[in-house]
Amino acid sequence: MPHNPAATLATQRVLHARPAQVFAAFQQPELLAQWWGPAGFTNTFEQFDFVPGGRWVFVMHGPDGKNHHNENVFRAIEPGALVVIEHVLAPLFTLTVRLAPHGDQDTHLTWEQAFESAEMADKLRDFVTQANEQNLDRLEAVLRG
């Protein structure tokens, strides 16, 4: 997907962990399953191939009892620095997560979710903005764990 700023929802945060620790929370499915998704969601991973071109298929179980099937392809992976995930079911988007050292102990994380269109980003903006912050809150809790 070509980069379209109007179709991209982004956030950033300084995490109190080194980039390698944050990267491990993406790389290790037992950690990722603990924090992926908004507050109250749990995950069941069906396939997790953490390599460029690898598939990640899972079900997010919502607090309302609904199941949300997800399929992704890892498009780029740079240990300690970058994870690019293409969500291949509607709504289509590419998530780019960049990790950079921040001082000696912390990581500056940028999280950019590029949707197929500005219209789709606008439609999902309120939900996605809140959900992504909850996602990062959950990541921080796992990193503290």
CSV table of N, CA and C in Angstrom, one decimal:
chain,number,residue,atom,x,y,z
A,1,MET,N,0.8,-1.2,0.0
A,1,MET,CA,0.0,0.0,0.0
A,1,MET,C,0.9,1.2,0.0
A,2,PRO,N,0.7,2.1,-0.9
A,2,PRO,CA,1.5,3.4,-0.9
A,2,PRO,C,1.2,4.2,0.3
A,3,HIS,N,2.1,5.0,0.8
A,3,HIS,CA,1.9,5.7,2.0
A,3,HIS,C,1.0,6.9,1.7
A,4,ASN,N,-0.1,7.0,2.4
A,4,ASN,CA,-1.0,8.1,2.3
A,4,ASN,C,-1.3,8.6,3.7
A,5,PRO,N,-0.7,9.8,4.1
A,5,PRO,CA,-0.9,10.3,5.4
A,5,PRO,C,-2.3,10.4,5.9
A,6,ALA,N,-3.2,10.7,5.0
A,6,ALA,CA,-4.6,10.9,5.4
A,6,ALA,C,-5.3,9.5,5.7
A,7,ALA,N,-4.6,8.4,5.3
A,7,ALA,CA,-5.2,7.1,5.5
A,7,ALA,C,-4.4,6.4,6.7
A,8,THR,N,-3.5,7.1,7.4
A,8,THR,CA,-2.7,6.6,8.4
A,8,THR,C,-3.0,7.1,9.8
A,9,LEU,N,-3.2,6.2,10.7
A,9,LEU,CA,-3.5,6.5,12.1
A,9,LEU,C,-2.2,6.1,12.9
A,10,ALA,N,-1.7,7.0,13.6
A,10,ALA,CA,-0.4,6.8,14.2
A,10,ALA,C,-0.4,7.2,15.7
A,11,THR,N,0.5,6.6,16.4
A,11,THR,CA,0.8,6.9,17.8
A,11,THR,C,2.2,6.6,18.1
A,12,GLN,N,2.7,7.1,19.2
A,12,GLN,CA,4.1,6.8,19.6
A,12,GLN,C,4.1,6.8,21.1
A,13,ARG,N,5.1,6.2,21.7
A,13,ARG,CA,5.3,6.1,23.1
A,13,ARG,C,6.7,5.7,23.5
A,14,VAL,N,7.1,6.2,24.6
A,14,VAL,CA,8.4,5.7,25.2
A,14,VAL,C,8.1,4.6,26.2
A,15,LEU,N,8.7,3.4,25.9
A,15,LEU,CA,8.5,2.2,26.7
A,15,LEU,C,9.7,2.0,27.6
A,16,HIS,N,9.4,1.6,28.8
A,16,HIS,CA,10.5,1.4,29.8
A,16,HIS,C,11.1,0.0,29.7
A,17,ALA,N,11.7,-0.2,28.5
A,17,ALA,CA,12.3,-1.5,28.2
A,17,ALA,C,13.3,-1.2,27.0
A,18,ARG,N,14.3,-2.0,26.9
A,18,ARG,CA,15.2,-1.9,25.7
A,18,ARG,C,14.5,-2.4,24.5
A,19,PRO,N,15.0,-1.9,23.3
A,19,PRO,CA,14.4,-2.3,22.0
A,19,PRO,C,14.4,-3.8,21.8
A,20,ALA,N,15.4,-4.5,22.3
A,20,ALA,CA,15.4,-6.0,22.1
A,20,ALA,C,14.3,-6.6,23.0
A,21,GLN,N,14.0,-6.1,24.1
A,21,GLN,CA,12.9,-6.6,25.0
A,21,GLN,C,11.5,-6.3,24.3
A,22,VAL,N,11.4,-5.2,23.8
A,22,VAL,CA,10.1,-4.8,23.1
A,22,VAL,C,9.9,-5.7,21.9
A,23,PHE,N,11.0,-5.9,21.1
A,23,PHE,CA,11.0,-6.8,19.9
A,23,PHE,C,10.6,-8.2,20.3
A,24,ALA,N,11.1,-8.7,21.4
A,24,ALA,CA,10.8,-10.0,21.9
A,24,ALA,C,9.3,-10.2,22.2
A,25,ALA,N,8.7,-9.1,22.6
A,25,ALA,CA,7.2,-9.2,22.9
A,25,ALA,C,6.4,-9.3,21.6
A,26,PHE,N,7.0,-9.0,20.5
A,26,PHE,CA,6.4,-9.3,19.2
A,26,PHE,C,6.8,-10.7,18.7
A,27,GLN,N,8.0,-11.0,18.9
A,27,GLN,CA,8.6,-12.3,18.3
A,27,GLN,C,8.1,-13.5,19.0
A,28,GLN,N,7.9,-13.5,20.3
A,28,GLN,CA,7.5,-14.6,21.1
A,28,GLN,C,6.0,-14.7,21.2
A,29,PRO,N,5.4,-15.7,20.5
A,29,PRO,CA,3.9,-15.8,20.5
A,29,PRO,C,3.3,-15.9,21.9
A,30,GLU,N,3.9,-16.5,22.8
A,30,GLU,CA,3.3,-16.6,24.2
A,30,GLU,C,3.3,-15.2,24.8
A,31,LEU,N,4.2,-14.3,24.5
A,31,LEU,CA,4.1,-12.9,25.0
A,31,LEU,C,3.1,-12.1,24.2
A,32,LEU,N,3.2,-12.2,22.9
A,32,LEU,CA,2.3,-11.4,22.0
A,32,LEU,C,0.8,-11.7,22.3
A,33,ALA,N,0.5,-13.0,22.5
A,33,ALA,CA,-0.9,-13.3,22.8
A,33,ALA,C,-1.4,-12.7,24.1
A,34,GLN,N,-0.5,-12.3,25.0
A,34,GLN,CA,-0.9,-11.7,26.2
A,34,GLN,C,-1.3,-10.2,26.1
A,35,TRP,N,-0.8,-9.6,25.1
A,35,TRP,CA,-1.0,-8.1,25.0
A,35,TRP,C,-1.7,-7.6,23.7
A,36,TRP,N,-1.8,-8.5,22.7
A,36,TRP,CA,-2.3,-8.0,21.4
A,36,TRP,C,-3.8,-7.7,21.5
A,37,GLY,N,-4.2,-6.5,21.1
A,37,GLY,CA,-5.6,-6.2,21.0
A,37,GLY,C,-6.0,-5.2,22.1
A,38,PRO,N,-7.2,-4.7,22.0
A,38,PRO,CA,-7.7,-3.8,23.0
A,38,PRO,C,-8.0,-4.4,24.4
A,39,ALA,N,-8.2,-3.6,25.4
A,39,ALA,CA,-8.5,-4.1,26.7
A,39,ALA,C,-9.6,-5.1,26.7
A,40,GLY,N,-9.5,-6.2,27.4
A,40,GLY,CA,-10.5,-7.2,27.6
A,40,GLY,C,-10.5,-8.3,26.5
A,41,PHE,N,-9.6,-8.2,25.5
A,41,PHE,CA,-9.6,-9.2,24.5
A,41,PHE,C,-8.5,-10.3,24.8
A,42,THR,N,-8.8,-11.5,24.4
A,42,THR,CA,-7.8,-12.6,24.5
A,42,THR,C,-7.6,-13.1,23.1
A,43,ASN,N,-6.6,-13.9,22.9
A,43,ASN,CA,-6.2,-14.4,21.6
A,43,ASN,C,-5.9,-15.9,21.6
A,44,THR,N,-6.3,-16.5,20.5
A,44,THR,CA,-5.9,-17.9,20.2
A,44,THR,C,-5.2,-17.9,18.9
A,45,PHE,N,-3.9,-18.2,18.9
A,45,PHE,CA,-3.1,-18.2,17.7
A,45,PHE,C,-3.2,-19.6,17.0
A,46,GLU,N,-3.5,-19.6,15.7
A,46,GLU,CA,-3.6,-20.8,14.9
A,46,GLU,C,-2.3,-21.0,14.1
A,47,GLN,N,-1.7,-19.9,13.6
A,47,GLN,CA,-0.4,-20.0,12.9
A,47,GLN,C,0.4,-18.7,13.2
A,48,PHE,N,1.7,-18.9,13.4
A,48,PHE,CA,2.5,-17.8,13.7
A,48,PHE,C,3.9,-18.0,13.2
A,49,ASP,N,4.2,-17.5,12.0
A,49,ASP,CA,5.5,-17.7,11.4
A,49,ASP,C,6.2,-16.3,11.3
A,50,PHE,N,7.0,-16.0,12.3
A,50,PHE,CA,7.6,-14.7,12.5
A,50,PHE,C,8.8,-14.6,11.6
A,51,VAL,N,8.6,-14.6,10.3
A,51,VAL,CA,9.6,-14.3,9.3
A,51,VAL,C,9.0,-13.5,8.2
A,52,PRO,N,9.8,-12.7,7.4
A,52,PRO,CA,9.2,-12.0,6.3
A,52,PRO,C,8.5,-13.0,5.4
A,53,GLY,N,7.3,-12.6,5.1
A,53,GLY,CA,6.4,-13.5,4.3
A,53,GLY,C,5.6,-14.5,5.1
A,54,GLY,N,5.9,-14.6,6.4
A,54,GLY,CA,5.3,-15.6,7.2
A,54,GLY,C,3.8,-15.1,7.6
A,55,ARG,N,3.0,-16.1,7.8
A,55,ARG,CA,1.6,-15.9,8.1
A,55,ARG,C,1.4,-15.9,9.6
A,56,TRP,N,0.4,-15.0,10.1
A,56,TRP,CA,0.0,-15.0,11.4
A,56,TRP,C,-1.5,-15.0,11.4
A,57,VAL,N,-2.1,-16.1,11.8
A,57,VAL,CA,-3.6,-16.4,11.8
A,57,VAL,C,-4.0,-16.6,13.2
A,58,PHE,N,-5.0,-15.8,13.6
A,58,PHE,CA,-5.5,-15.9,15.0
A,58,PHE,C,-6.9,-15.4,15.2
A,59,VAL,N,-7.5,-15.8,16.3
A,59,VAL,CA,-8.8,-15.3,16.7
A,59,VAL,C,-8.7,-14.5,17.9
A,60,MET,N,-9.2,-13.2,17.8
A,60,MET,CA,-9.4,-12.4,19.0
A,60,MET,C,-10.7,-12.6,19.6
A,61,HIS,N,-10.8,-12.9,20.9
A,61,HIS,CA,-12.0,-13.1,21.6
A,61,HIS,C,-12.4,-11.9,22.3
A,62,GLY,N,-13.5,-11.2,21.9
A,62,GLY,CA,-13.9,-10.0,22.6
A,62,GLY,C,-14.5,-10.2,23.9
A,63,PRO,N,-14.5,-9.2,24.8
A,63,PRO,CA,-15.2,-9.3,26.1
A,63,PRO,C,-16.7,-9.5,26.0
A,64,ASP,N,-17.2,-9.2,24.8
A,64,ASP,CA,-18.7,-9.5,24.6
A,64,ASP,C,-19.0,-10.9,24.1
A,65,GLY,N,-17.9,-11.7,24.0
A,65,GLY,CA,-18.1,-13.1,23.6
A,65,GLY,C,-17.9,-13.3,22.1
A,66,LYS,N,-17.8,-12.2,21.3
A,66,LYS,CA,-17.7,-12.4,19.9
A,66,LYS,C,-16.2,-12.8,19.5
A,67,ASN,N,-16.1,-13.5,18.4
A,67,ASN,CA,-14.8,-13.9,17.9
A,67,ASN,C,-14.5,-13.1,16.7
A,68,HIS,N,-13.2,-12.7,16.5
A,68,HIS,CA,-12.8,-11.9,15.4
A,68,HIS,C,-11.6,-12.6,14.7
A,69,HIS,N,-11.9,-13.2,13.6
A,69,HIS,CA,-10.8,-13.9,12.8
A,69,HIS,C,-9.9,-12.9,12.2
A,70,ASN,N,-8.6,-13.1,12.3
A,70,ASN,CA,-7.5,-12.2,11.8
A,70,ASN,C,-6.5,-13.0,11.0
A,71,GLU,N,-6.1,-12.4,9.9
A,71,GLU,CA,-5.0,-13.0,9.1
A,71,GLU,C,-4.1,-11.9,8.7
A,72,ASN,N,-2.8,-12.2,9.0
A,72,ASN,CA,-1.8,-11.2,8.7
A,72,ASN,C,-0.6,-11.9,8.0
A,73,VAL,N,0.2,-11.0,7.3
A,73,VAL,CA,1.5,-11.5,6.7
A,73,VAL,C,2.5,-10.5,7.2
A,74,PHE,N,3.6,-11.1,7.7
A,74,PHE,CA,4.8,-10.3,8.2
A,74,PHE,C,5.5,-9.8,6.9
A,75,ARG,N,5.5,-8.5,6.6
A,75,ARG,CA,6.2,-8.0,5.4
A,75,ARG,C,7.6,-7.7,5.6
A,76,ALA,N,8.0,-7.2,6.8
A,76,ALA,CA,9.4,-6.9,7.1
A,76,ALA,C,9.6,-7.1,8.6
A,77,ILE,N,10.8,-7.6,8.9
A,77,ILE,CA,11.2,-7.8,10.3
A,77,ILE,C,12.7,-7.4,10.4
A,78,GLU,N,13.0,-6.5,11.3
A,78,GLU,CA,14.4,-6.2,11.6
A,78,GLU,C,14.6,-6.3,13.1
A,79,PRO,N,15.3,-7.3,13.6
A,79,PRO,CA,15.4,-7.5,15.0
A,79,PRO,C,15.7,-6.3,15.8
A,80,GLY,N,14.9,-6.0,16.8
A,80,GLY,CA,15.2,-4.8,17.7
A,80,GLY,C,14.8,-3.5,17.1
A,81,ALA,N,14.3,-3.5,15.8
A,81,ALA,CA,14.1,-2.2,15.2
A,81,ALA,C,12.7,-2.0,14.4
A,82,LEU,N,12.2,-3.1,13.8
A,82,LEU,CA,11.1,-2.9,12.9
A,82,LEU,C,10.3,-4.2,12.7
A,83,VAL,N,8.9,-4.0,12.7
A,83,VAL,CA,8.0,-5.1,12.4
A,83,VAL,C,6.9,-4.5,11.5
A,84,VAL,N,6.7,-5.0,10.3
A,84,VAL,CA,5.7,-4.6,9.4
A,84,VAL,C,4.7,-5.7,9.2
A,85,ILE,N,3.5,-5.5,9.5
A,85,ILE,CA,2.4,-6.5,9.4
A,85,ILE,C,1.3,-6.0,8.5
A,86,GLU,N,1.0,-6.9,7.5
A,86,GLU,CA,-0.1,-6.6,6.6
A,86,GLU,C,-1.3,-7.4,7.0
A,87,HIS,N,-2.4,-6.7,7.3
A,87,HIS,CA,-3.7,-7.3,7.7
A,87,HIS,C,-4.4,-7.6,6.4
A,88,VAL,N,-4.6,-8.9,6.0
A,88,VAL,CA,-5.1,-9.2,4.7
A,88,VAL,C,-6.6,-9.5,4.6
A,89,LEU,N,-7.3,-9.3,5.7
A,89,LEU,CA,-8.7,-9.3,5.8
A,89,LEU,C,-9.3,-7.9,6.0
A,90,ALA,N,-10.5,-7.7,5.6
A,90,ALA,CA,-11.1,-6.3,5.8
A,90,ALA,C,-11.2,-6.1,7.3
A,91,PRO,N,-10.9,-4.8,7.7
A,91,PRO,CA,-10.4,-3.7,6.9
A,91,PRO,C,-8.9,-4.0,6.6
A,92,LEU,N,-8.5,-3.7,5.4
A,92,LEU,CA,-7.1,-3.9,5.0
A,92,LEU,C,-6.3,-2.7,5.5
A,93,PHE,N,-5.1,-3.1,6.1
A,93,PHE,CA,-4.2,-2.1,6.6
A,93,PHE,C,-2.8,-2.7,6.7
A,94,THR,N,-1.8,-1.9,6.7
A,94,THR,CA,-0.4,-2.3,7.0
A,94,THR,C,0.0,-1.5,8.3
A,95,LEU,N,0.4,-2.3,9.3
A,95,LEU,CA,0.9,-1.7,10.5
A,95,LEU,C,2.5,-1.8,10.5
A,96,THR,N,3.1,-0.6,10.7
A,96,THR,CA,4.5,-0.5,10.8
A,96,THR,C,4.9,0.0,12.2
A,97,VAL,N,5.6,-0.9,12.9
A,97,VAL,CA,6.1,-0.6,14.2
A,97,VAL,C,7.6,-0.4,14.2
A,98,ARG,N,8.1,0.8,14.6
A,98,ARG,CA,9.5,1.1,14.6
A,98,ARG,C,9.9,1.2,16.1
A,99,LEU,N,11.1,0.6,16.4
A,99,LEU,CA,11.7,0.7,17.7
A,99,LEU,C,13.0,1.4,17.6
A,100,ALA,N,13.3,2.3,18.5
A,100,ALA,CA,14.6,3.0,18.5
A,100,ALA,C,15.0,3.2,20.0
A,101,PRO,N,16.3,3.1,20.3
A,101,PRO,CA,16.7,3.3,21.6
A,101,PRO,C,16.4,4.8,22.1
A,102,HIS,N,16.0,4.9,23.3
A,102,HIS,CA,15.7,6.2,23.9
A,102,HIS,C,16.4,6.2,25.3
A,103,GLY,N,17.6,6.8,25.3
A,103,GLY,CA,18.5,6.8,26.4
A,103,GLY,C,19.1,5.3,26.5
A,104,ASP,N,19.5,5.0,27.7
A,104,ASP,CA,20.1,3.7,27.9
A,104,ASP,C,19.2,2.5,28.1
A,105,GLN,N,18.0,2.8,28.7
A,105,GLN,CA,17.1,1.7,29.1
A,105,GLN,C,15.8,1.7,28.4
A,106,ASP,N,15.4,2.7,27.6
A,106,ASP,CA,14.1,2.8,27.1
A,106,ASP,C,14.0,2.7,25.6
A,107,THR,N,12.8,2.6,25.1
A,107,THR,CA,12.6,2.4,23.6
A,107,THR,C,11.5,3.4,23.2
A,108,HIS,N,11.8,4.1,22.1
A,108,HIS,CA,10.8,5.0,21.5
A,108,HIS,C,10.1,4.1,20.4
A,109,LEU,N,8.8,3.9,20.6
A,109,LEU,CA,8.0,3.1,19.7
A,109,LEU,C,7.2,4.0,18.8
A,110,THR,N,7.1,3.8,17.5
A,110,THR,CA,6.2,4.5,16.7
A,110,THR,C,5.3,3.4,16.1
A,111,TRP,N,4.0,3.6,16.0
A,111,TRP,CA,3.0,2.7,15.6
A,111,TRP,C,2.2,3.4,14.5
A,112,GLU,N,2.3,3.0,13.2
A,112,GLU,CA,1.6,3.6,12.1
A,112,GLU,C,0.7,2.6,11.4
A,113,GLN,N,-0.5,2.8,11.4
A,113,GLN,CA,-1.5,1.9,10.8
A,113,GLN,C,-2.1,2.6,9.6
A,114,ALA,N,-1.6,2.1,8.4
A,114,ALA,CA,-2.0,2.7,7.1
A,114,ALA,C,-3.1,1.9,6.5
A,115,PHE,N,-4.3,2.5,6.4
A,115,PHE,CA,-5.5,1.8,5.8
A,115,PHE,C,-5.5,2.0,4.3
A,116,GLU,N,-6.5,1.2,3.7
A,116,GLU,CA,-6.6,1.2,2.3
A,116,GLU,C,-7.0,2.6,1.7
A,117,SER,N,-7.7,3.4,2.5
A,117,SER,CA,-8.2,4.7,2.1
A,117,SER,C,-8.3,5.6,3.3
A,118,ALA,N,-8.3,6.9,3.0
A,118,ALA,CA,-8.6,7.9,4.0
A,118,ALA,C,-10.0,7.8,4.6
A,119,GLU,N,-10.9,7.4,3.7
A,119,GLU,CA,-12.3,7.2,4.2
A,119,GLU,C,-12.4,6.1,5.3
A,120,MET,N,-11.6,5.0,5.0
A,120,MET,CA,-11.6,3.9,6.0
A,120,MET,C,-11.0,4.3,7.3
A,121,ALA,N,-9.9,5.0,7.2
A,121,ALA,CA,-9.2,5.5,8.4
A,121,ALA,C,-10.1,6.5,9.2
A,122,ASP,N,-10.8,7.3,8.5
A,122,ASP,CA,-11.8,8.2,9.2
A,122,ASP,C,-12.9,7.5,9.9
A,123,LYS,N,-13.4,6.4,9.2
A,123,LYS,CA,-14.5,5.6,9.7
A,123,LYS,C,-14.1,4.9,11.0
A,124,LEU,N,-12.8,4.5,11.0
A,124,LEU,CA,-12.3,3.7,12.2
A,124,LEU,C,-11.5,4.5,13.2
A,125,ARG,N,-11.3,5.8,12.9
A,125,ARG,CA,-10.4,6.6,13.7
A,125,ARG,C,-10.7,6.5,15.2
A,126,ASP,N,-11.9,6.8,15.6
A,126,ASP,CA,-12.2,6.8,17.1
A,126,ASP,C,-11.9,5.5,17.7
A,127,PHE,N,-12.4,4.4,17.1
A,127,PHE,CA,-12.1,3.0,17.7
A,127,PHE,C,-10.7,2.7,17.7
A,128,VAL,N,-10.0,2.8,16.5
A,128,VAL,CA,-8.6,2.4,16.4
A,128,VAL,C,-7.7,3.2,17.3
A,129,THR,N,-7.9,4.5,17.4
A,129,THR,CA,-7.1,5.4,18.2
A,129,THR,C,-7.1,4.9,19.7
A,130,GLN,N,-8.3,4.6,20.2
A,130,GLN,CA,-8.4,4.1,21.6
A,130,GLN,C,-7.9,2.7,21.7
A,131,ALA,N,-8.2,1.8,20.7
A,131,ALA,CA,-7.8,0.5,20.8
A,131,ALA,C,-6.2,0.4,20.8
A,132,ASN,N,-5.6,1.2,20.0
A,132,ASN,CA,-4.1,1.1,19.9
A,132,ASN,C,-3.5,1.6,21.2
A,133,GLU,N,-4.0,2.6,21.8
A,133,GLU,CA,-3.5,3.0,23.1
A,133,GLU,C,-3.7,1.9,24.2
A,134,GLN,N,-4.8,1.2,24.1
A,134,GLN,CA,-5.0,0.1,25.1
A,134,GLN,C,-4.0,-1.0,24.8
A,135,ASN,N,-3.8,-1.3,23.5
A,135,ASN,CA,-2.8,-2.3,23.1
A,135,ASN,C,-1.5,-2.0,23.6
A,136,LEU,N,-1.0,-0.7,23.5
A,136,LEU,CA,0.3,-0.3,24.1
A,136,LEU,C,0.3,-0.3,25.6
A,137,ASP,N,-0.8,0.0,26.2
A,137,ASP,CA,-0.9,-0.2,27.7
A,137,ASP,C,-0.7,-1.6,28.1
A,138,ARG,N,-1.3,-2.5,27.3
A,138,ARG,CA,-1.1,-4.0,27.6
A,138,ARG,C,0.3,-4.4,27.3
A,139,LEU,N,0.9,-3.9,26.3
A,139,LEU,CA,2.3,-4.2,26.0
A,139,LEU,C,3.2,-3.8,27.2
A,140,GLU,N,3.0,-2.6,27.7
A,140,GLU,CA,3.8,-2.1,28.8
A,140,GLU,C,3.6,-3.0,30.0
A,141,ALA,N,2.4,-3.5,30.3
A,141,ALA,CA,2.2,-4.4,31.4
A,141,ALA,C,2.9,-5.7,31.2
A,142,VAL,N,3.0,-6.2,30.0
A,142,VAL,CA,3.8,-7.4,29.8
A,142,VAL,C,5.3,-7.2,30.0
A,143,LEU,N,5.7,-6.0,29.5
A,143,LEU,CA,7.1,-5.7,29.6
A,143,LEU,C,7.5,-5.5,31.1
A,144,ARG,N,6.6,-5.0,31.9
A,144,ARG,CA,6.8,-4.8,33.4
A,144,ARG,C,6.8,-6.2,34.1
A,145,GLY,N,6.0,-7.1,33.5
A,145,GLY,CA,5.8,-8.5,34.1
A,145,GLY,C,7.0,-9.2,34.4
